[in-house]
């Protein structure tokens, strides 16, 4: 693959070193250190020699120049950058050799995750090297580094990369601070120091958050320790009196050296938020069910809820504060729009945003560390930290601290945005606590001994809201369709369902396997005529958490992430303003479905109703001259019949007999695999066998529940008739061989395996707890029937020939098994 070099514009190979290191640092030099591109050489590579007569020369990854003696034309080499791929840590000796061979005084080693800065010292003919805390900006001398006044600080667009470097250095070099939570706490303290220094240092005064080459480690630590004491007094609702900076002076030199050029409070808030998560993300493992919501999904839910400037927003399980931060930024965007229209002064905008942060934001979090993270997050971005409290949201409000009760009252708030903790290992106990909740009762109205956290949080979230207040919440998909959760859906139906949003299964992976749906409800309000729905098929990352990239028409990976969320947000915004226009041949991710239909079917899963996807399938069928015939129609016309499998034998009998027990995993390549470890005794077979479920050759076995192989099919051979099937397998039999469609068992086997059938199944397979399940929705699938009779005949004949060959092979295997004791086939 090829990429364009940032400095020269030349097309180069997209090696890991180039992508993660050379190109990144080139951009940092230009954007953060203000070096003009003409003062940087990457391609062709600058070369150095050990002497003028040396026939060999050595290529430098990045060569950085400055004007010689201030002259306008002539320039000299100032700095050499040695880049490595992210996993490679060697190179310092190589960098020192390049510095020896050249006039450059400064060297940088960088691998995308860590960096090292050194200076060359020449004395009496000897050359030595020393580490330095920072590199100079363009036009700056080495001895001037760190002597910065407040007005000298500039905003940065590369903060996340800088924070990643800092974290890598702490992990590898700091003494006593290398656990994730400890790193996060230390960096919160230092970021607050940096922000305090920026806010309260006069523009012509020298900042305290600085380090020069001349400073000793003790001097650096002393200056930061003194600054931190002021920070603790200012942010006493975030920091404890016992908090202290425990990083050693050498580590502080490195961190400050990386940050001292920049002004955080003038840097874009999204940039700060992204960068902040470099430290907090590693420490937030979700041990109590708090797997944190991706930022794009948070923005999607906030946009669907559309809070107003007068709305007080709460997240009763706020974790690190993601929903509150995005909710606050959404309100700030509305302030900007109003200010632009009314031509407000900059100071007035600042004051209005600060007031909204204080007045409109409320959060509760049970975990004290997460509470601190959330408060710090809000303090770093602007304000709102005073509305966040460390409490148990599910407890009786009378048990909350007095200050919490002053700020947060039931039946009193306007908007709730949340993703509550859920998981089978989290239990809510205590009769007094559970008595607060209707959803803590079983079908007979009796109080349960252990409450489910997601349902209890859902009810508490609604309790926080006034009548007409809006709840935006993310819950596991099982609540939106499973018969076992019908009581929960009946509870939902008491309120106005405004939005239901289908989230991809990868949303919370790899941290959690839950497939989730977001819903927006308006409390105690009559149901609107149509329910808004949206479906996101991609959320930007795969099941391992790695980015998924869009591919071009040639199949080459681009740098665009495959994420449907921005398109959905745009559709929501445009439809709300009345400016939406559907483009030809493009998906429409948002749509409306009549509330009466949704409530009657009791299925609250948006992709089930997604007509845009079905239109794609129908268009593909049309282009390929195919009719789509519903399986239910074939059942109604008695062309086919179906029945469930027998059930499961007791586990103790598996592998103890000679009769095959067929499970989902045994449906392979249109054949039935007989696993020797699952053979059961004759007596167990007799208990499970029913004459009404007797198999016949050419019956089709269809997987309908319990794995990611839903829709897999196999044809029963004459050698598969005596077996037991798990109930997750459906048997489909063609009973009318003279049907008007010309359908044969062989063709039905093919049709059920067709891509168009698979694509339909994606919208009909729901997740029940953690297992996929198509239920009886498989009958809604429309199978492909080719209109071209010759093609139709060819496919039937081809499949018939394949089946005949398989059966002939099975016959030979059975003879071999009988005559030569073959066992594991």
mmCIF file of C-alpha atoms in Angstrom, residues 403-621:
data_model
loop_
_atom_site.group_PDB
_atom_site.id
_atom_site.type_symbol
_atom_site.label_atom_id
_atom_site.label_comp_id
_atom_site.label_asym_id
_atom_site.label_seq_id
_atom_site.Cartn_x
_atom_site.Cartn_y
_atom_site.Cartn_z
ATOM 1 C CA UNK A 403 -25.170 17.873 49.487
ATOM 2 C CA UNK A 404 -26.261 15.196 46.996
ATOM 3 C CA UNK A 405 -29.862 15.504 48.161
ATOM 4 C CA UNK A 406 -29.695 19.287 47.701
ATOM 5 C CA UNK A 407 -28.649 18.940 44.050
ATOM 6 C CA UNK A 408 -30.502 15.787 43.008
ATOM 7 C CA UNK A 409 -34.142 14.983 43.732
ATOM 8 C CA UNK A 410 -36.503 12.377 42.299
ATOM 9 C CA UNK A 411 -39.231 13.506 39.877
ATOM 10 C CA UNK A 412 -37.295 16.741 39.306
ATOM 11 C CA UNK A 413 -34.892 16.418 36.348
ATOM 12 C CA UNK A 414 -35.399 16.924 32.619
ATOM 13 C CA UNK A 415 -33.095 14.529 30.784
ATOM 14 C CA UNK A 416 -31.353 11.284 31.717
ATOM 15 C CA UNK A 417 -28.562 9.974 29.465
ATOM 16 C CA UNK A 418 -27.050 6.707 30.604
ATOM 17 C CA UNK A 419 -25.663 3.245 29.977
ATOM 18 C CA UNK A 420 -26.268 1.408 33.271
ATOM 19 C CA UNK A 421 -24.074 -1.472 34.455
ATOM 20 C CA UNK A 422 -25.458 -4.890 33.606
ATOM 21 C CA UNK A 423 -24.275 -8.449 33.901
ATOM 22 C CA UNK A 424 -25.273 -11.707 35.519
ATOM 23 C CA UNK A 425 -22.599 -11.368 38.217
ATOM 24 C CA UNK A 426 -23.964 -8.062 39.562
ATOM 25 C CA UNK A 427 -26.711 -8.560 42.157
ATOM 26 C CA UNK A 428 -28.760 -5.912 43.931
ATOM 27 C CA UNK A 429 -29.879 -7.127 47.347
ATOM 28 C CA UNK A 430 -31.644 -5.764 50.414
ATOM 29 C CA UNK A 431 -35.406 -5.695 50.912
ATOM 30 C CA UNK A 432 -35.482 -1.990 51.817
ATOM 31 C CA UNK A 433 -33.659 -1.081 48.627
ATOM 32 C CA UNK A 434 -35.684 -3.416 46.394
ATOM 33 C CA UNK A 435 -39.047 -2.225 47.744
ATOM 34 C CA UNK A 436 -38.542 1.054 45.842
ATOM 35 C CA UNK A 437 -38.951 -0.690 42.480
ATOM 36 C CA UNK A 438 -41.877 -2.201 40.643
ATOM 37 C CA UNK A 439 -39.414 -4.114 38.451
ATOM 38 C CA UNK A 440 -38.054 -5.890 41.538
ATOM 39 C CA UNK A 441 -41.256 -7.952 41.644
ATOM 40 C CA UNK A 442 -41.900 -11.231 39.817
ATOM 41 C CA UNK A 443 -44.951 -12.075 37.696
ATOM 42 C CA UNK A 444 -46.932 -12.849 40.865
ATOM 43 C CA UNK A 445 -46.152 -9.436 42.358
ATOM 44 C CA UNK A 446 -43.794 -10.891 44.961
ATOM 45 C CA UNK A 447 -40.489 -9.154 45.772
ATOM 46 C CA UNK A 448 -37.424 -10.948 44.393
ATOM 47 C CA UNK A 449 -34.435 -11.653 46.647
ATOM 48 C CA UNK A 450 -31.902 -10.355 44.089
ATOM 49 C CA UNK A 451 -32.600 -7.457 41.745
ATOM 50 C CA UNK A 452 -31.309 -7.095 38.196
ATOM 51 C CA UNK A 453 -29.139 -3.936 37.962
ATOM 52 C CA UNK A 454 -30.139 -2.951 34.418
ATOM 53 C CA UNK A 455 -33.893 -3.096 35.085
ATOM 54 C CA UNK A 456 -33.584 -1.370 38.458
ATOM 55 C CA UNK A 457 -31.415 1.388 37.004
ATOM 56 C CA UNK A 458 -33.951 1.793 34.201
ATOM 57 C CA UNK A 459 -36.756 2.331 36.705
ATOM 58 C CA UNK A 460 -34.644 4.630 38.900
ATOM 59 C CA UNK A 461 -33.654 6.650 35.815
ATOM 60 C CA UNK A 462 -37.332 7.271 35.112
ATOM 61 C CA UNK A 463 -37.934 8.114 38.776
ATOM 62 C CA UNK A 464 -35.396 10.929 38.493
ATOM 63 C CA UNK A 465 -37.393 12.571 35.692
ATOM 64 C CA UNK A 466 -40.350 14.911 35.876
ATOM 65 C CA UNK A 467 -43.442 14.063 33.837
ATOM 66 C CA UNK A 468 -42.507 14.657 30.183
ATOM 67 C CA UNK A 469 -38.803 14.250 30.950
ATOM 68 C CA UNK A 470 -36.734 12.250 28.438
ATOM 69 C CA UNK A 471 -34.651 9.141 29.106
ATOM 70 C CA UNK A 472 -31.989 7.941 26.662
ATOM 71 C CA UNK A 473 -30.634 4.569 27.782
ATOM 72 C CA UNK A 474 -28.668 1.600 26.401
ATOM 73 C CA UNK A 475 -29.796 -1.910 27.370
ATOM 74 C CA UNK A 476 -29.110 -5.507 26.247
ATOM 75 C CA UNK A 477 -31.087 -6.563 23.186
ATOM 76 C CA UNK A 478 -32.797 -9.413 25.031
ATOM 77 C CA UNK A 479 -35.058 -6.861 26.782
ATOM 78 C CA UNK A 480 -36.458 -5.747 23.436
ATOM 79 C CA UNK A 481 -37.856 -9.037 22.131
ATOM 80 C CA UNK A 482 -37.463 -12.060 24.428
ATOM 81 C CA UNK A 483 -40.732 -13.588 25.763
ATOM 82 C CA UNK A 484 -39.086 -13.829 29.199
ATOM 83 C CA UNK A 485 -38.758 -10.007 29.252
ATOM 84 C CA UNK A 486 -42.366 -9.192 28.298
ATOM 85 C CA UNK A 487 -43.033 -7.646 31.743
ATOM 86 C CA UNK A 488 -40.191 -5.207 31.135
ATOM 87 C CA UNK A 489 -41.588 -4.239 27.729
ATOM 88 C CA UNK A 490 -45.029 -3.731 29.294
ATOM 89 C CA UNK A 491 -43.320 -1.286 31.672
ATOM 90 C CA UNK A 492 -41.779 0.527 28.690
ATOM 91 C CA UNK A 493 -45.185 0.790 27.009
ATOM 92 C CA UNK A 494 -46.427 3.067 29.807
ATOM 93 C CA UNK A 495 -44.252 5.822 28.326
ATOM 94 C CA UNK A 496 -43.862 7.459 24.921
ATOM 95 C CA UNK A 497 -41.282 5.602 22.843
ATOM 96 C CA UNK A 498 -39.574 8.279 20.743
ATOM 97 C CA UNK A 499 -36.522 6.455 19.376
ATOM 98 C CA UNK A 500 -35.142 2.919 19.208
ATOM 99 C CA UNK A 501 -31.580 2.578 17.861
ATOM 100 C CA UNK A 502 -29.978 -0.720 16.857
ATOM 101 C CA UNK A 503 -26.289 -0.899 17.828
ATOM 102 C CA UNK A 504 -23.831 -3.386 16.257
ATOM 103 C CA UNK A 505 -22.735 -6.422 18.248
ATOM 104 C CA UNK A 506 -19.153 -5.091 18.194
ATOM 105 C CA UNK A 507 -20.113 -1.900 20.060
ATOM 106 C CA UNK A 508 -18.776 -3.003 23.459
ATOM 107 C CA UNK A 509 -16.390 -5.671 22.286
ATOM 108 C CA UNK A 510 -13.808 -6.804 23.222
ATOM 109 C CA UNK A 511 -14.646 -5.739 26.785
ATOM 110 C CA UNK A 512 -18.172 -7.145 26.793
ATOM 111 C CA UNK A 513 -20.097 -9.412 24.439
ATOM 112 C CA UNK A 514 -23.521 -7.813 25.029
ATOM 113 C CA UNK A 515 -25.512 -6.901 21.900
ATOM 114 C CA UNK A 516 -27.349 -3.713 22.840
ATOM 115 C CA UNK A 517 -30.089 -1.339 21.744
ATOM 116 C CA UNK A 518 -30.599 2.306 22.723
ATOM 117 C CA UNK A 519 -34.082 3.599 23.467
ATOM 118 C CA UNK A 520 -35.405 7.120 24.067
ATOM 119 C CA UNK A 521 -38.563 7.410 26.201
ATOM 120 C CA UNK A 522 -40.679 10.357 27.296
ATOM 121 C CA UNK A 523 -41.995 9.755 30.795
ATOM 122 C CA UNK A 524 -45.747 9.405 31.449
ATOM 123 C CA UNK A 525 -46.640 10.724 27.987
ATOM 124 C CA UNK A 526 -49.062 9.191 25.434
ATOM 125 C CA UNK A 527 -47.433 7.167 22.668
ATOM 126 C CA UNK A 528 -46.729 9.144 19.503
ATOM 127 C CA UNK A 529 -48.153 7.744 16.255
ATOM 128 C CA UNK A 530 -44.833 6.667 14.752
ATOM 129 C CA UNK A 531 -41.666 5.469 16.466
ATOM 130 C CA UNK A 532 -38.345 6.740 15.109
ATOM 131 C CA UNK A 533 -35.820 3.975 14.472
ATOM 132 C CA UNK A 534 -32.220 3.717 13.329
ATOM 133 C CA UNK A 535 -29.849 0.881 12.503
ATOM 134 C CA UNK A 536 -26.057 1.052 12.698
ATOM 135 C CA UNK A 537 -24.345 -1.942 11.091
ATOM 136 C CA UNK A 538 -20.813 -0.688 11.788
ATOM 137 C CA UNK A 539 -19.493 1.320 14.698
ATOM 138 C CA UNK A 540 -15.849 1.808 13.659
ATOM 139 C CA UNK A 541 -14.174 -1.222 15.239
ATOM 140 C CA UNK A 542 -14.226 -5.009 15.036
ATOM 141 C CA UNK A 543 -14.694 -7.619 17.792
ATOM 142 C CA UNK A 544 -11.079 -7.111 18.867
ATOM 143 C CA UNK A 545 -11.526 -3.352 19.202
ATOM 144 C CA UNK A 546 -9.381 -2.635 16.135
ATOM 145 C CA UNK A 547 -10.521 -0.070 13.554
ATOM 146 C CA UNK A 548 -12.382 -1.288 10.476
ATOM 147 C CA UNK A 549 -11.517 0.718 7.361
ATOM 148 C CA UNK A 550 -13.581 1.404 4.260
ATOM 149 C CA UNK A 551 -12.232 -0.227 1.099
ATOM 150 C CA UNK A 552 -12.231 1.428 -2.320
ATOM 151 C CA UNK A 553 -13.699 -0.135 -5.476
ATOM 152 C CA UNK A 554 -10.426 -2.039 -6.015
ATOM 153 C CA UNK A 555 -10.592 -3.576 -2.544
ATOM 154 C CA UNK A 556 -7.765 -1.434 -1.132
ATOM 155 C CA UNK A 557 -8.062 -0.183 2.420
ATOM 156 C CA UNK A 558 -8.572 3.571 2.772
ATOM 157 C CA UNK A 559 -7.929 5.719 5.849
ATOM 158 C CA UNK A 560 -11.697 6.207 6.396
ATOM 159 C CA UNK A 561 -13.134 4.246 9.328
ATOM 160 C CA UNK A 562 -16.235 2.131 8.624
ATOM 161 C CA UNK A 563 -18.703 3.791 10.986
ATOM 162 C CA UNK A 564 -22.405 4.381 10.321
ATOM 163 C CA UNK A 565 -22.895 6.647 13.337
ATOM 164 C CA UNK A 566 -21.934 9.993 11.696
ATOM 165 C CA UNK A 567 -24.394 9.311 8.858
ATOM 166 C CA UNK A 568 -27.157 8.507 11.356
ATOM 167 C CA UNK A 569 -26.469 11.683 13.346
ATOM 168 C CA UNK A 570 -26.589 13.689 10.118
ATOM 169 C CA UNK A 571 -29.909 12.079 9.142
ATOM 170 C CA UNK A 572 -31.376 12.802 12.588
ATOM 171 C CA UNK A 573 -30.250 16.435 12.387
ATOM 172 C CA UNK A 574 -31.523 16.944 8.835
ATOM 173 C CA UNK A 575 -34.879 15.251 9.462
ATOM 174 C CA UNK A 576 -35.360 17.340 12.591
ATOM 175 C CA UNK A 577 -34.715 20.536 10.613
ATOM 176 C CA UNK A 578 -36.694 19.370 7.562
ATOM 177 C CA UNK A 579 -33.658 19.491 5.246
ATOM 178 C CA UNK A 580 -33.191 15.730 4.690
ATOM 179 C CA UNK A 581 -33.207 14.469 1.109
ATOM 180 C CA UNK A 582 -32.641 10.768 0.428
ATOM 181 C CA UNK A 583 -29.910 10.182 -2.121
ATOM 182 C CA UNK A 584 -30.424 7.622 -4.871
ATOM 183 C CA UNK A 585 -28.885 4.178 -4.264
ATOM 184 C CA UNK A 586 -27.848 5.074 -0.698
ATOM 185 C CA UNK A 587 -29.024 3.510 2.537
ATOM 186 C CA UNK A 588 -31.379 5.375 4.792
ATOM 187 C CA UNK A 589 -30.332 4.515 8.317
ATOM 188 C CA UNK A 590 -33.257 6.210 10.072
ATOM 189 C CA UNK A 591 -36.931 5.500 9.489
ATOM 190 C CA UNK A 592 -40.383 5.566 11.105
ATOM 191 C CA UNK A 593 -42.598 2.609 11.989
ATOM 192 C CA UNK A 594 -46.202 2.822 13.170
ATOM 193 C CA UNK A 595 -46.263 2.457 16.939
ATOM 194 C CA UNK A 596 -49.361 0.245 16.759
ATOM 195 C CA UNK A 597 -47.480 -2.379 14.698
ATOM 196 C CA UNK A 598 -44.457 -2.364 17.009
ATOM 197 C CA UNK A 599 -46.564 -2.687 20.158
ATOM 198 C CA UNK A 600 -48.728 -5.431 18.635
ATOM 199 C CA UNK A 601 -45.761 -7.532 17.497
ATOM 200 C CA UNK A 602 -43.973 -6.803 20.786
ATOM 201 C CA UNK A 603 -40.662 -6.640 18.890
ATOM 202 C CA UNK A 604 -38.619 -3.522 19.642
ATOM 203 C CA UNK A 605 -35.608 -4.404 17.457
ATOM 204 C CA UNK A 606 -35.155 -1.802 14.672
ATOM 205 C CA UNK A 607 -33.347 -3.960 12.115
ATOM 206 C CA UNK A 608 -36.410 -6.236 12.023
ATOM 207 C CA UNK A 609 -38.352 -3.340 10.478
ATOM 208 C CA UNK A 610 -35.502 -1.899 8.358
ATOM 209 C CA UNK A 611 -37.060 -1.586 4.904
ATOM 210 C CA UNK A 612 -33.957 0.043 3.419
ATOM 211 C CA UNK A 613 -32.065 -3.225 3.880
ATOM 212 C CA UNK A 614 -34.913 -5.234 2.377
ATOM 213 C CA UNK A 615 -34.999 -2.856 -0.590
ATOM 214 C CA UNK A 616 -31.315 -3.640 -1.215
ATOM 215 C CA UNK A 617 -32.102 -7.363 -1.182
ATOM 216 C CA UNK A 618 -35.097 -6.932 -3.498
ATOM 217 C CA UNK A 619 -33.007 -4.828 -5.889
ATOM 218 C CA UNK A 620 -30.322 -7.520 -5.975
ATOM 219 C CA UNK A 621 -32.999 -10.182 -6.653
#
